[in-house]
Tab-separated table of C-alpha atoms and ligand atoms in Angstrom:
chain	number	residue	atom	x	y	z
A	1	MET	CA	8.493	-35.674	-1.009
A	2	GLY	CA	7.711	-33.726	2.152
A	3	SER	CA	4.161	-32.873	2.946
A	4	PRO	CA	3.151	-29.543	1.510
A	5	SER	CA	1.815	-26.847	3.726
A	6	PRO	CA	-1.978	-27.204	3.717
A	7	ARG	CA	-2.157	-23.449	3.066
A	8	PHE	CA	-1.775	-24.208	-0.601
A	9	LEU	CA	-4.814	-26.340	-0.920
A	10	PHE	CA	-6.938	-23.382	-1.858
A	11	LEU	CA	-9.521	-23.195	-4.549
A	12	LEU	CA	-8.233	-20.658	-7.017
A	13	VAL	CA	-11.324	-19.290	-8.657
A	14	TYR	CA	-10.908	-16.342	-10.945
A	15	VAL	CA	-13.911	-14.159	-10.422
A	16	PHE	CA	-13.095	-10.587	-11.076
A	17	VAL	CA	-16.589	-9.294	-10.560
A	18	LEU	CA	-17.341	-5.835	-11.777
A	19	LEU	CA	-20.929	-5.100	-10.914
A	20	SER	CA	-22.492	-3.430	-13.853
A	21	VAL	CA	-24.656	-0.538	-14.905
A	22	SER	CA	-25.607	-0.657	-18.566
A	23	SER	CA	-24.334	2.079	-20.804
A	24	THR	CA	-26.947	3.781	-22.918
A	25	SER	CA	-24.551	6.072	-24.785
A	26	SER	CA	-24.235	6.017	-28.575
A	27	PHE	CA	-20.427	6.244	-28.351
A	28	THR	CA	-18.311	3.182	-29.013
A	29	ILE	CA	-17.210	1.318	-25.936
A	30	GLN	CA	-13.678	2.661	-26.438
A	31	GLU	CA	-14.856	6.277	-26.689
A	32	SER	CA	-17.049	5.913	-23.631
A	33	PHE	CA	-14.154	4.455	-21.656
A	34	ILE	CA	-11.768	7.241	-22.658
A	35	HIS	CA	-14.377	9.849	-21.777
A	36	CYS	CA	-15.006	8.231	-18.409
A	37	LEU	CA	-11.284	7.903	-17.640
A	38	GLY	CA	-10.776	11.595	-18.334
A	39	ALA	CA	-13.555	12.405	-15.899
A	40	HIS	CA	-12.216	10.156	-13.112
A	41	SER	CA	-8.465	10.551	-13.333
A	42	GLN	CA	-6.684	13.053	-11.103
A	43	ASN	CA	-4.053	13.735	-13.776
A	44	PRO	CA	-4.398	13.919	-17.568
A	45	ILE	CA	-3.901	10.612	-19.381
A	46	PRO	CA	-1.751	10.625	-22.554
A	47	PHE	CA	-4.034	8.277	-24.503
A	48	SER	CA	-1.728	8.080	-27.530
A	49	THR	CA	0.764	6.113	-25.423
A	50	SER	CA	-1.585	4.279	-23.130
A	51	PHE	CA	-4.702	3.280	-25.073
A	52	TYR	CA	-4.718	0.710	-27.884
A	53	THR	CA	-7.658	-0.463	-30.006
A	54	PRO	CA	-7.484	-3.104	-32.757
A	55	ASN	CA	-7.131	-0.185	-35.217
A	56	ASN	CA	-3.797	0.888	-33.696
A	57	ALA	CA	-0.647	-0.341	-35.461
A	58	SER	CA	0.851	-1.382	-32.115
A	59	PHE	CA	-2.246	-3.209	-30.777
A	60	THR	CA	-1.030	-6.686	-31.753
A	61	SER	CA	2.508	-6.192	-30.490
A	62	ILE	CA	1.225	-4.892	-27.132
A	63	LEU	CA	-1.263	-7.770	-26.877
A	64	GLU	CA	1.393	-10.368	-27.672
A	65	SER	CA	4.257	-8.730	-25.752
A	66	ALA	CA	3.877	-10.530	-22.424
A	67	ALA	CA	1.517	-13.348	-23.452
A	68	GLN	CA	3.351	-16.527	-22.534
A	69	ASN	CA	1.006	-19.243	-23.782
A	70	LEU	CA	0.776	-19.028	-27.579
A	71	ARG	CA	-2.395	-21.151	-27.541
A	72	TYR	CA	-4.235	-18.083	-26.321
A	73	LEU	CA	-2.961	-15.905	-29.149
A	74	LEU	CA	-4.341	-18.119	-31.919
A	75	PRO	CA	-6.623	-16.254	-34.372
A	76	SER	CA	-9.593	-18.240	-33.031
A	77	MET	CA	-9.133	-16.739	-29.540
A	78	PRO	CA	-11.252	-13.669	-28.642
A	79	LYS	CA	-9.266	-10.436	-28.699
A	80	PRO	CA	-9.840	-7.551	-26.269
A	81	ASP	CA	-11.863	-4.546	-27.415
A	82	PHE	CA	-8.955	-2.428	-26.201
A	83	ILE	CA	-5.861	-2.416	-24.024
A	84	PHE	CA	-5.163	0.274	-21.440
A	85	THR	CA	-1.643	0.652	-20.007
A	86	PRO	CA	-1.926	3.007	-17.004
A	87	LEU	CA	1.010	5.247	-16.163
A	88	GLU	CA	0.188	5.884	-12.508
A	89	ASP	CA	-1.881	4.480	-9.647
A	90	SER	CA	-4.778	6.889	-10.131
A	91	HIS	CA	-5.213	5.657	-13.727
A	92	VAL	CA	-5.850	2.162	-12.353
A	93	GLN	CA	-8.447	3.510	-9.954
A	94	ALA	CA	-10.181	5.358	-12.810
A	95	ALA	CA	-10.055	2.256	-15.019
A	96	VAL	CA	-11.791	0.138	-12.362
A	97	ILE	CA	-14.523	2.733	-11.868
A	98	CYS	CA	-15.075	3.096	-15.630
A	99	ALA	CA	-15.042	-0.608	-16.446
A	100	LYS	CA	-17.609	-1.119	-13.710
A	101	THR	CA	-19.785	1.772	-14.863
A	102	LEU	CA	-19.671	0.753	-18.526
A	103	ASN	CA	-20.031	-2.978	-17.884
A	104	ILE	CA	-16.708	-3.841	-19.504
A	105	HIS	CA	-15.118	-7.063	-18.303
A	106	MET	CA	-11.550	-6.387	-17.188
A	107	ARG	CA	-8.550	-8.684	-17.436
A	108	VAL	CA	-5.496	-7.576	-15.468
A	109	ARG	CA	-2.017	-8.401	-16.706
A	110	SER	CA	1.385	-8.057	-15.067
A	111	GLY	CA	3.834	-10.596	-16.542
A	112	GLY	CA	1.420	-12.615	-18.729
A	113	HIS	CA	2.472	-16.058	-17.404
A	114	ASP	CA	-0.978	-17.277	-16.479
A	115	TYR	CA	-1.133	-20.914	-17.626
A	116	GLU	CA	-4.590	-20.419	-19.134
A	117	GLY	CA	-4.090	-16.916	-20.522
A	118	LEU	CA	-6.522	-15.453	-17.975
A	119	SER	CA	-4.740	-12.106	-18.042
A	120	TYR	CA	-5.282	-11.490	-21.755
A	121	VAL	CA	-8.186	-13.630	-22.984
A	122	SER	CA	-11.802	-13.769	-21.932
A	123	LEU	CA	-13.566	-16.713	-23.535
A	124	VAL	CA	-17.040	-15.770	-22.360
A	125	GLU	CA	-17.398	-12.208	-21.094
A	126	LYS	CA	-17.813	-9.422	-23.662
A	127	PRO	CA	-16.871	-6.686	-24.201
A	128	PHE	CA	-13.546	-7.117	-22.472
A	129	MET	CA	-10.440	-5.023	-21.970
A	130	ILE	CA	-6.926	-5.679	-20.782
A	131	LEU	CA	-5.529	-3.505	-18.040
A	132	ASP	CA	-1.841	-4.061	-18.746
A	133	LEU	CA	0.404	-2.908	-15.892
A	134	VAL	CA	3.548	-3.096	-18.008
A	135	LYS	CA	4.334	0.617	-17.501
A	136	LEU	CA	4.063	0.546	-13.708
A	137	ARG	CA	7.609	-0.702	-13.153
A	138	ALA	CA	9.070	1.228	-10.193
A	139	ILE	CA	11.352	-0.698	-7.811
A	140	HIS	CA	12.598	1.088	-4.661
A	141	VAL	CA	15.121	-1.037	-2.771
A	142	ASP	CA	16.025	0.038	0.762
A	143	VAL	CA	18.792	-2.231	2.021
A	144	ALA	CA	19.115	-0.381	5.327
A	145	GLN	CA	15.460	-1.168	6.070
A	146	ASN	CA	15.758	-4.687	4.588
A	147	MET	CA	12.841	-4.106	2.249
A	148	ALA	CA	11.700	-2.885	-1.156
A	149	TRP	CA	8.518	-1.340	-2.548
A	150	ILE	CA	7.734	-2.662	-6.032
A	151	GLN	CA	5.015	-1.772	-8.496
A	152	ALA	CA	3.060	-4.614	-10.113
A	153	GLY	CA	4.666	-4.350	-13.557
A	154	PRO	CA	8.324	-5.465	-13.296
A	155	THR	CA	9.403	-9.029	-13.858
A	156	ILE	CA	10.762	-10.926	-10.883
A	157	GLY	CA	14.128	-10.969	-12.711
A	158	GLU	CA	14.203	-7.159	-12.694
A	159	VAL	CA	13.445	-7.204	-8.979
A	160	TYR	CA	16.334	-9.628	-8.324
A	161	TYR	CA	18.649	-7.461	-10.425
A	162	ARG	CA	17.738	-4.207	-8.655
A	163	ILE	CA	18.289	-5.833	-5.259
A	164	SER	CA	21.711	-7.155	-6.332
A	165	GLU	CA	22.624	-3.721	-7.667
A	166	LYS	CA	22.282	-2.391	-4.115
A	167	SER	CA	23.719	-5.368	-2.228
A	168	GLN	CA	25.524	-8.624	-2.998
A	169	VAL	CA	24.269	-10.198	0.224
A	170	HIS	CA	20.546	-9.590	-0.124
A	171	GLY	CA	18.017	-11.401	-2.245
A	172	PHE	CA	14.358	-12.353	-2.435
A	173	PRO	CA	12.902	-15.892	-2.383
A	174	ALA	CA	10.521	-16.060	-5.341
A	175	GLY	CA	10.201	-17.748	-8.748
A	176	ILE	CA	12.877	-19.442	-10.833
A	177	CYS	CA	11.526	-18.312	-14.202
A	178	THR	CA	12.720	-14.699	-14.280
A	179	SER	CA	10.127	-13.300	-16.709
A	180	LEU	CA	7.229	-13.791	-14.261
A	181	GLY	CA	5.438	-10.545	-13.412
A	182	ILE	CA	5.659	-9.739	-9.714
A	183	GLY	CA	2.027	-8.576	-9.795
A	184	GLY	CA	0.519	-11.966	-10.611
A	185	HIS	CA	3.361	-14.143	-9.353
A	186	ILE	CA	3.179	-13.319	-5.640
A	187	THR	CA	-0.591	-13.748	-5.671
A	188	GLY	CA	-0.086	-17.439	-6.470
A	189	GLY	CA	2.452	-17.962	-3.659
A	190	ALA	CA	5.758	-17.694	-5.582
A	191	TYR	CA	7.911	-20.732	-4.947
A	192	GLY	CA	11.548	-20.819	-5.969
A	193	SER	CA	15.050	-22.019	-5.237
A	194	MET	CA	15.275	-20.337	-1.803
A	195	MET	CA	11.885	-21.503	-0.494
A	196	ARG	CA	13.443	-24.292	1.624
A	197	LYS	CA	15.426	-21.605	3.463
A	198	TYR	CA	13.010	-18.645	3.516
A	199	GLY	CA	9.554	-19.833	2.421
A	200	LEU	CA	7.609	-18.446	-0.508
A	201	GLY	CA	7.615	-14.935	-1.946
A	202	ALA	CA	4.160	-14.541	-0.384
A	203	ASP	CA	5.604	-15.403	3.047
A	204	ASN	CA	7.961	-12.438	2.678
A	205	ILE	CA	5.433	-9.737	1.888
A	206	ILE	CA	5.296	-6.923	4.426
A	207	ASP	CA	2.574	-4.760	2.904
A	208	ALA	CA	0.636	-4.174	-0.313
A	209	ARG	CA	-1.398	-1.484	-2.016
A	210	ILE	CA	-4.418	-2.695	-3.919
A	211	VAL	CA	-7.316	-1.090	-5.770
A	212	ASP	CA	-10.656	-2.538	-4.674
A	213	SER	CA	-13.794	-2.845	-6.807
A	214	ASP	CA	-14.859	0.693	-5.809
A	215	GLY	CA	-11.603	2.142	-7.106
A	216	LYS	CA	-10.262	2.771	-3.578
A	217	ILE	CA	-6.604	2.173	-2.720
A	218	LEU	CA	-6.109	0.014	0.374
A	219	ASP	CA	-2.894	-0.868	2.185
A	220	LYS	CA	-2.492	-3.598	4.794
A	221	GLU	CA	-3.818	-1.419	7.546
A	222	ALA	CA	-6.886	-0.369	5.553
A	223	MET	CA	-7.807	-3.823	4.299
A	224	GLU	CA	-9.270	-6.656	6.336
A	225	GLU	CA	-6.700	-9.090	7.749
A	226	ASP	CA	-8.387	-11.834	5.717
A	227	LEU	CA	-7.936	-9.870	2.517
A	228	PHE	CA	-4.235	-9.350	3.144
A	229	TRP	CA	-3.951	-13.093	3.756
A	230	ALA	CA	-5.941	-13.962	0.629
A	231	ILE	CA	-3.971	-11.843	-1.830
A	232	ARG	CA	-0.797	-13.689	-0.820
A	233	GLY	CA	-1.657	-16.987	-2.463
A	234	GLY	CA	-5.350	-16.857	-3.271
A	235	GLY	CA	-5.068	-15.495	-6.808
A	236	VAL	CA	-5.608	-11.790	-6.497
A	237	GLY	CA	-7.739	-11.319	-9.603
A	238	SER	CA	-10.604	-12.304	-7.335
A	239	PHE	CA	-9.940	-9.586	-4.779
A	240	GLY	CA	-8.702	-6.422	-6.459
A	241	ILE	CA	-5.752	-5.080	-8.412
A	242	ILE	CA	-2.313	-5.095	-6.880
A	243	LEU	CA	-0.504	-1.789	-7.384
A	244	TRP	CA	2.477	-2.317	-5.094
A	245	TRP	CA	4.068	-5.048	-3.015
A	246	GLN	CA	6.371	-4.281	-0.110
A	247	ILE	CA	8.788	-7.179	0.159
A	248	LYS	CA	11.195	-8.263	2.880
A	249	LEU	CA	14.753	-8.843	1.649
A	250	VAL	CA	16.570	-11.972	2.809
A	251	GLN	CA	20.264	-12.664	3.391
A	252	VAL	CA	22.264	-14.499	0.727
A	253	PRO	CA	25.958	-15.392	1.001
A	254	PRO	CA	28.460	-13.642	-1.318
A	255	ILE	CA	29.287	-17.042	-2.848
A	256	VAL	CA	26.696	-19.649	-3.789
A	257	THR	CA	27.127	-22.898	-5.743
A	258	VAL	CA	25.085	-24.300	-8.623
A	259	PHE	CA	25.086	-27.544	-10.559
A	260	THR	CA	23.094	-29.482	-13.123
A	261	VAL	CA	23.703	-33.207	-13.447
A	262	THR	CA	21.720	-35.420	-15.819
A	263	LYS	CA	20.962	-39.130	-15.462
A	264	THR	CA	19.096	-41.238	-17.996
A	265	LEU	CA	17.327	-44.539	-17.365
A	266	GLU	CA	20.502	-46.286	-18.562
A	267	GLN	CA	22.391	-44.385	-15.828
A	268	LYS	CA	20.152	-45.624	-12.999
A	269	ALA	CA	17.825	-42.616	-13.167
A	270	ASN	CA	15.042	-44.559	-11.459
A	271	LYS	CA	17.072	-45.549	-8.406
A	272	ILE	CA	18.475	-42.039	-8.009
A	273	LEU	CA	15.069	-40.389	-8.376
A	274	TYR	CA	13.652	-42.765	-5.779
A	275	LYS	CA	16.409	-41.656	-3.369
A	276	TRP	CA	15.947	-37.989	-4.302
A	277	GLN	CA	12.330	-38.127	-3.180
A	278	GLN	CA	13.502	-39.069	0.304
A	279	ALA	CA	16.599	-36.864	0.429
A	280	ALA	CA	15.603	-33.576	-1.237
A	281	PRO	CA	12.818	-32.494	1.173
A	282	ASN	CA	14.943	-33.431	4.239
A	283	ILE	CA	18.421	-32.315	3.238
A	284	ASP	CA	20.134	-29.154	4.634
A	285	GLU	CA	17.777	-26.257	3.897
A	286	ASN	CA	20.544	-24.259	2.209
A	287	ILE	CA	20.234	-26.546	-0.775
A	288	PHE	CA	17.424	-26.774	-3.295
A	289	ILE	CA	17.662	-29.584	-5.845
A	290	ARG	CA	14.858	-29.732	-8.402
A	291	VAL	CA	14.520	-32.371	-11.111
A	292	LEU	CA	13.710	-31.569	-14.732
A	293	ILE	CA	12.320	-34.643	-16.477
A	294	GLN	CA	11.902	-35.100	-20.218
A	295	VAL	CA	12.085	-37.598	-23.063
A	296	THR	CA	15.404	-37.708	-24.880
A	297	ASN	CA	17.305	-39.887	-27.371
A	298	SER	CA	18.761	-43.022	-25.869
A	299	SER	CA	22.346	-44.175	-26.453
A	300	THR	CA	20.759	-47.008	-28.482
A	301	VAL	CA	20.143	-45.573	-31.945
A	302	GLY	CA	16.463	-44.987	-32.722
A	303	LYS	CA	15.335	-45.422	-29.107
A	304	LYS	CA	13.998	-42.898	-26.624
A	305	THR	CA	14.760	-42.700	-22.931
A	306	ILE	CA	13.937	-40.515	-19.919
A	307	SER	CA	16.413	-37.906	-18.762
A	308	THR	CA	16.344	-36.560	-15.217
A	309	SER	CA	18.370	-33.369	-14.688
A	310	TYR	CA	19.208	-32.409	-11.104
A	311	ASN	CA	19.386	-28.624	-11.116
A	312	ALA	CA	20.510	-27.130	-7.810
A	313	LEU	CA	21.323	-23.982	-5.856
A	314	PHE	CA	23.346	-24.154	-2.636
A	315	LEU	CA	23.618	-21.078	-0.429
A	316	GLY	CA	27.317	-21.487	0.295
A	317	GLY	CA	30.627	-22.603	-1.188
A	318	VAL	CA	31.394	-25.825	-3.019
A	319	ASP	CA	33.270	-27.550	-0.162
A	320	SER	CA	30.305	-27.280	2.196
A	321	LEU	CA	27.998	-28.402	-0.604
A	322	LEU	CA	30.029	-31.547	-1.234
A	323	GLN	CA	29.881	-32.443	2.465
A	324	VAL	CA	26.111	-32.010	2.499
A	325	MET	CA	25.679	-34.124	-0.622
A	326	LYS	CA	27.967	-36.853	0.666
A	327	ARG	CA	26.009	-37.005	3.900
A	328	SER	CA	22.469	-36.808	2.541
A	329	PHE	CA	22.367	-37.707	-1.150
A	330	PRO	CA	25.525	-39.617	-2.132
A	331	GLU	CA	23.594	-41.577	-4.801
A	332	LEU	CA	23.826	-38.586	-7.175
A	333	GLY	CA	27.634	-38.828	-7.093
A	334	ILE	CA	28.290	-35.076	-7.280
A	335	THR	CA	31.948	-34.029	-7.594
A	336	LYS	CA	33.668	-30.639	-7.531
A	337	LYS	CA	33.862	-30.712	-11.332
A	338	ASP	CA	30.048	-30.638	-11.566
A	339	CYS	CA	29.797	-27.490	-9.448
A	340	LEU	CA	30.235	-23.826	-10.077
A	341	GLU	CA	30.738	-21.130	-7.451
A	342	THR	CA	29.180	-17.803	-8.350
A	343	SER	CA	27.230	-14.819	-6.993
A	344	TRP	CA	23.560	-15.096	-6.058
A	345	ILE	CA	22.435	-12.906	-8.979
A	346	LYS	CA	24.383	-15.042	-11.465
A	347	SER	CA	22.840	-18.159	-9.932
A	348	VAL	CA	19.421	-16.608	-10.634
A	349	VAL	CA	20.352	-16.300	-14.314
A	350	TYR	CA	21.687	-19.889	-14.360
A	351	MET	CA	18.663	-21.405	-12.600
A	352	ALA	CA	16.385	-19.594	-15.084
A	353	GLY	CA	18.018	-21.601	-17.859
A	354	TYR	CA	20.525	-19.149	-19.342
A	355	PRO	CA	24.180	-20.155	-19.861
A	356	ILE	CA	26.190	-19.220	-16.750
A	357	SER	CA	28.238	-16.690	-18.764
A	358	THR	CA	25.097	-14.610	-19.514
A	359	PRO	CA	25.413	-11.123	-17.987
A	360	PRO	CA	22.767	-10.501	-15.284
A	361	GLU	CA	21.648	-7.426	-17.285
A	362	ILE	CA	19.615	-9.915	-19.371
A	363	LEU	CA	17.151	-9.732	-16.471
A	364	LEU	CA	16.395	-6.109	-17.304
A	365	GLN	CA	15.086	-7.066	-20.735
A	366	GLY	CA	12.109	-8.751	-19.087
A	367	LYS	CA	12.118	-11.363	-21.803
A	368	SER	CA	10.742	-14.846	-21.489
A	369	ILE	CA	13.218	-17.604	-22.232
A	370	GLY	CA	10.785	-19.320	-24.552
A	371	LYS	CA	7.136	-18.726	-25.379
A	372	THR	CA	5.310	-21.820	-26.455
A	373	TYR	CA	1.945	-23.554	-26.955
A	374	PHE	CA	1.399	-25.422	-23.719
A	375	LYS	CA	-0.968	-27.022	-21.244
A	376	ALA	CA	0.472	-27.074	-17.732
A	377	LYS	CA	-0.740	-28.313	-14.360
A	378	SER	CA	0.752	-28.340	-10.877
A	379	ASP	CA	0.183	-30.905	-8.156
A	380	PHE	CA	1.580	-31.978	-4.794
A	381	MET	CA	3.129	-35.372	-4.064
A	382	ARG	CA	2.560	-36.545	-0.525
A	383	GLN	CA	4.176	-39.966	-0.694
A	384	VAL	CA	7.363	-41.327	-2.176
A	385	ILE	CA	6.690	-42.942	-5.572
A	386	PRO	CA	8.173	-46.459	-5.598
A	387	GLU	CA	10.600	-47.424	-8.370
A	388	ILE	CA	8.106	-49.763	-9.964
A	389	ALA	CA	5.561	-46.953	-10.221
A	390	LEU	CA	8.191	-44.657	-11.715
A	391	SER	CA	8.771	-47.269	-14.448
A	392	SER	CA	5.049	-47.274	-15.246
A	393	LEU	CA	5.051	-43.493	-15.297
A	394	TRP	CA	7.838	-43.439	-17.881
A	395	LYS	CA	5.899	-45.810	-20.171
A	396	ARG	CA	3.088	-43.266	-20.258
A	397	PHE	CA	5.474	-40.326	-20.495
A	398	LEU	CA	7.292	-41.798	-23.504
A	399	LEU	CA	4.010	-41.807	-25.436
A	400	GLU	CA	3.775	-38.008	-25.247
A	401	GLU	CA	5.209	-35.862	-28.032
A	402	SER	CA	6.996	-33.267	-25.890
A	403	ALA	CA	6.131	-33.758	-22.250
A	404	PHE	CA	8.131	-32.050	-19.517
A	405	MET	CA	7.956	-32.279	-15.721
A	406	ILE	CA	9.602	-30.261	-12.971
A	407	TRP	CA	9.738	-31.726	-9.481
A	408	ASN	CA	10.388	-29.135	-6.759
A	409	PRO	CA	11.217	-30.332	-3.229
A	410	TYR	CA	9.652	-28.663	-0.187
A	411	GLY	CA	10.775	-29.249	3.408
A	412	GLY	CA	12.921	-26.865	5.466
A	413	MET	CA	11.113	-23.562	6.057
A	414	MET	CA	8.143	-24.832	4.033
A	415	ASN	CA	7.486	-27.371	6.788
A	416	ARG	CA	7.786	-24.802	9.559
A	417	ILE	CA	5.205	-22.263	8.412
A	418	PRO	CA	2.025	-23.161	10.296
A	419	GLU	CA	-1.304	-23.307	8.495
A	420	SER	CA	-2.611	-20.532	10.711
A	421	THR	CA	0.150	-18.062	9.765
A	422	ARG	CA	-1.437	-14.897	8.455
A	423	LEU	CA	0.905	-11.986	8.994
A	424	LEU	CA	4.655	-11.558	9.011
B	501	LIG	C1	7.020	-20.600	-17.819
B	501	LIG	C2	6.432	-20.437	-16.444
B	501	LIG	C3	7.270	-20.580	-15.350
B	501	LIG	C4	6.775	-20.435	-14.052
B	501	LIG	N1	7.630	-20.572	-13.001
B	501	LIG	C5	7.168	-20.386	-11.744
B	501	LIG	C6	8.062	-20.443	-10.614
B	501	LIG	O1	9.263	-20.658	-10.743
B	501	LIG	N2	7.512	-20.254	-9.388
B	501	LIG	C7	6.174	-19.998	-9.201
B	501	LIG	O2	5.748	-19.814	-8.060
B	501	LIG	N3	5.321	-19.945	-10.247
B	501	LIG	C8	5.781	-20.116	-11.500
B	501	LIG	N4	4.907	-20.013	-12.552
B	501	LIG	C9	3.500	-19.685	-12.291
B	501	LIG	C10	3.344	-18.145	-12.151
B	501	LIG	O3	3.846	-17.699	-10.910
B	501	LIG	C11	1.870	-17.751	-12.222
B	501	LIG	O4	1.358	-18.117	-13.468
B	501	LIG	C12	1.692	-16.252	-11.979
B	501	LIG	O5	0.321	-15.986	-11.809
B	501	LIG	C13	2.226	-15.418	-13.122
B	501	LIG	O6	2.136	-14.051	-12.843
B	501	LIG	P1	2.232	-13.009	-14.046
B	501	LIG	O7	2.042	-11.644	-13.496
B	501	LIG	O8	3.452	-13.279	-14.859
B	501	LIG	O9	1.018	-13.466	-14.951
B	501	LIG	P2	-0.306	-12.752	-15.467
B	501	LIG	O10	-0.754	-13.671	-16.574
B	501	LIG	O11	-0.101	-11.332	-15.800
B	501	LIG	O12	-1.264	-12.846	-14.231
B	501	LIG	C14	-1.627	-14.064	-13.637
B	501	LIG	C15	-2.986	-13.917	-12.949
B	501	LIG	O13	-2.925	-12.883	-11.968
B	501	LIG	C16	-3.811	-11.792	-12.333
B	501	LIG	N5	-3.039	-10.573	-12.139
B	501	LIG	C17	-1.871	-10.222	-12.732
B	501	LIG	N6	-1.426	-9.069	-12.239
B	501	LIG	C18	-2.323	-8.663	-11.320
B	501	LIG	C19	-2.413	-7.530	-10.475
B	501	LIG	N7	-1.459	-6.588	-10.460
B	501	LIG	N8	-3.486	-7.412	-9.668
B	501	LIG	C20	-4.455	-8.351	-9.701
B	501	LIG	N9	-4.433	-9.466	-10.473
B	501	LIG	C21	-3.366	-9.616	-11.272
B	501	LIG	C22	-4.128	-12.013	-13.805
B	501	LIG	O14	-5.346	-11.440	-14.162
B	501	LIG	C23	-4.103	-13.524	-13.900
B	501	LIG	O15	-5.297	-14.072	-13.398
B	501	LIG	C24	5.386	-20.162	-13.858
B	501	LIG	C25	4.537	-20.020	-14.969
B	501	LIG	C26	5.055	-20.155	-16.242
B	501	LIG	C27	4.151	-20.012	-17.427
């Protein structure tokens, strides 16, 4: 695979530090927080619809709503002392001030897809609260200006949908899983099926509004250049709370093409995957071909094999796609029958794993395609893995109960963004 941009070799350390002053009040921590919020918020806060303690009937459903990794919802996992769902920016400012004053550890949640549940569980710090941005969901798309302002709460799928509502030839290059929250997603970079053409979501951020640890709102102009650079990939929980992102829209053609073709070991999966490693990062940048790898039943009864599914988006029609594939990756043997021409927004739905006939409105439900108990890790490959090493890898892989790998090719725009790039 192509060499990754060194920008991504950051140390992502989650240290949301709220310097503390001990509370000496005899109120409960929840009462003290509510009292403090009232004192610091510009507008009244309707607590009945924004504040949840374990005594509330809806506490568990709010806690579990966006949590993606079920491991972190097990009864043995610490639960927050309360959840606050702000309704406007000033509520977030007040929450930061009050958590700091009352020495309450704060976890911030947008879409809840943190691999290790960092947005809704604190294993060590107590007391802790969740600041859940689920109700800050505004999306203002301005096609004429080629940009949109988006609050931290919507899923990336909602963002894609709202863009497509305004224009069939604009899009945004971020994640493939459509239930990711834009708040947390962009802060980790945000790779997806258009990154070979346009870079990461973080490369297409024009401006941001964040709340710092003093409860002040800063935009790009008000924050240090280094801070604006850091929040676009450095894991923002360390630096403040994102309220808004301003994104740059990118051009997409009215017709795009998608396909998914599966090869098992019996169908020369090893040889094809070896070729893919050389082709996929160097092929025409309008195409993104990822590989989904899992254990499946073999054609021999009672045996297991490895299946490799080539799942692709091409920014153009099927005839051009076939020419590109013939030129650069003929080993996959793609034919017209394997391909489907569609709109960009429908390709988003397809690449997220829904059947192609699913109406794009599914993206407005903000639902995850499947919550599960998982342990996940990401890594970069810098060298092509030889076929013999792939065979050894499969031996290990077949021992796992339900292992799954996704290989995403870089190259294209990802190779052209210099390490020193800081601003758009
Ligand atoms: C099933 C699945 C599929 C994925 N697919 C992709 C993909 O296609 N492309 C990709 O690039 N990544 C992908 N990821 C990784 C994903 O982008 C990151 O986990 C991202 O941080 C999730 O953001 P979130 O808002 O949904 O998660 P959250 O759990 O809400 O937040 C993640 C982290 O960011 C912090 N945070 C959240 N919101 C804010 C905010 N507004 N201000 C400050 N800090 C905040 C949280 O405290 C937490 O530390 C995937 C993850 C999963 C579980």
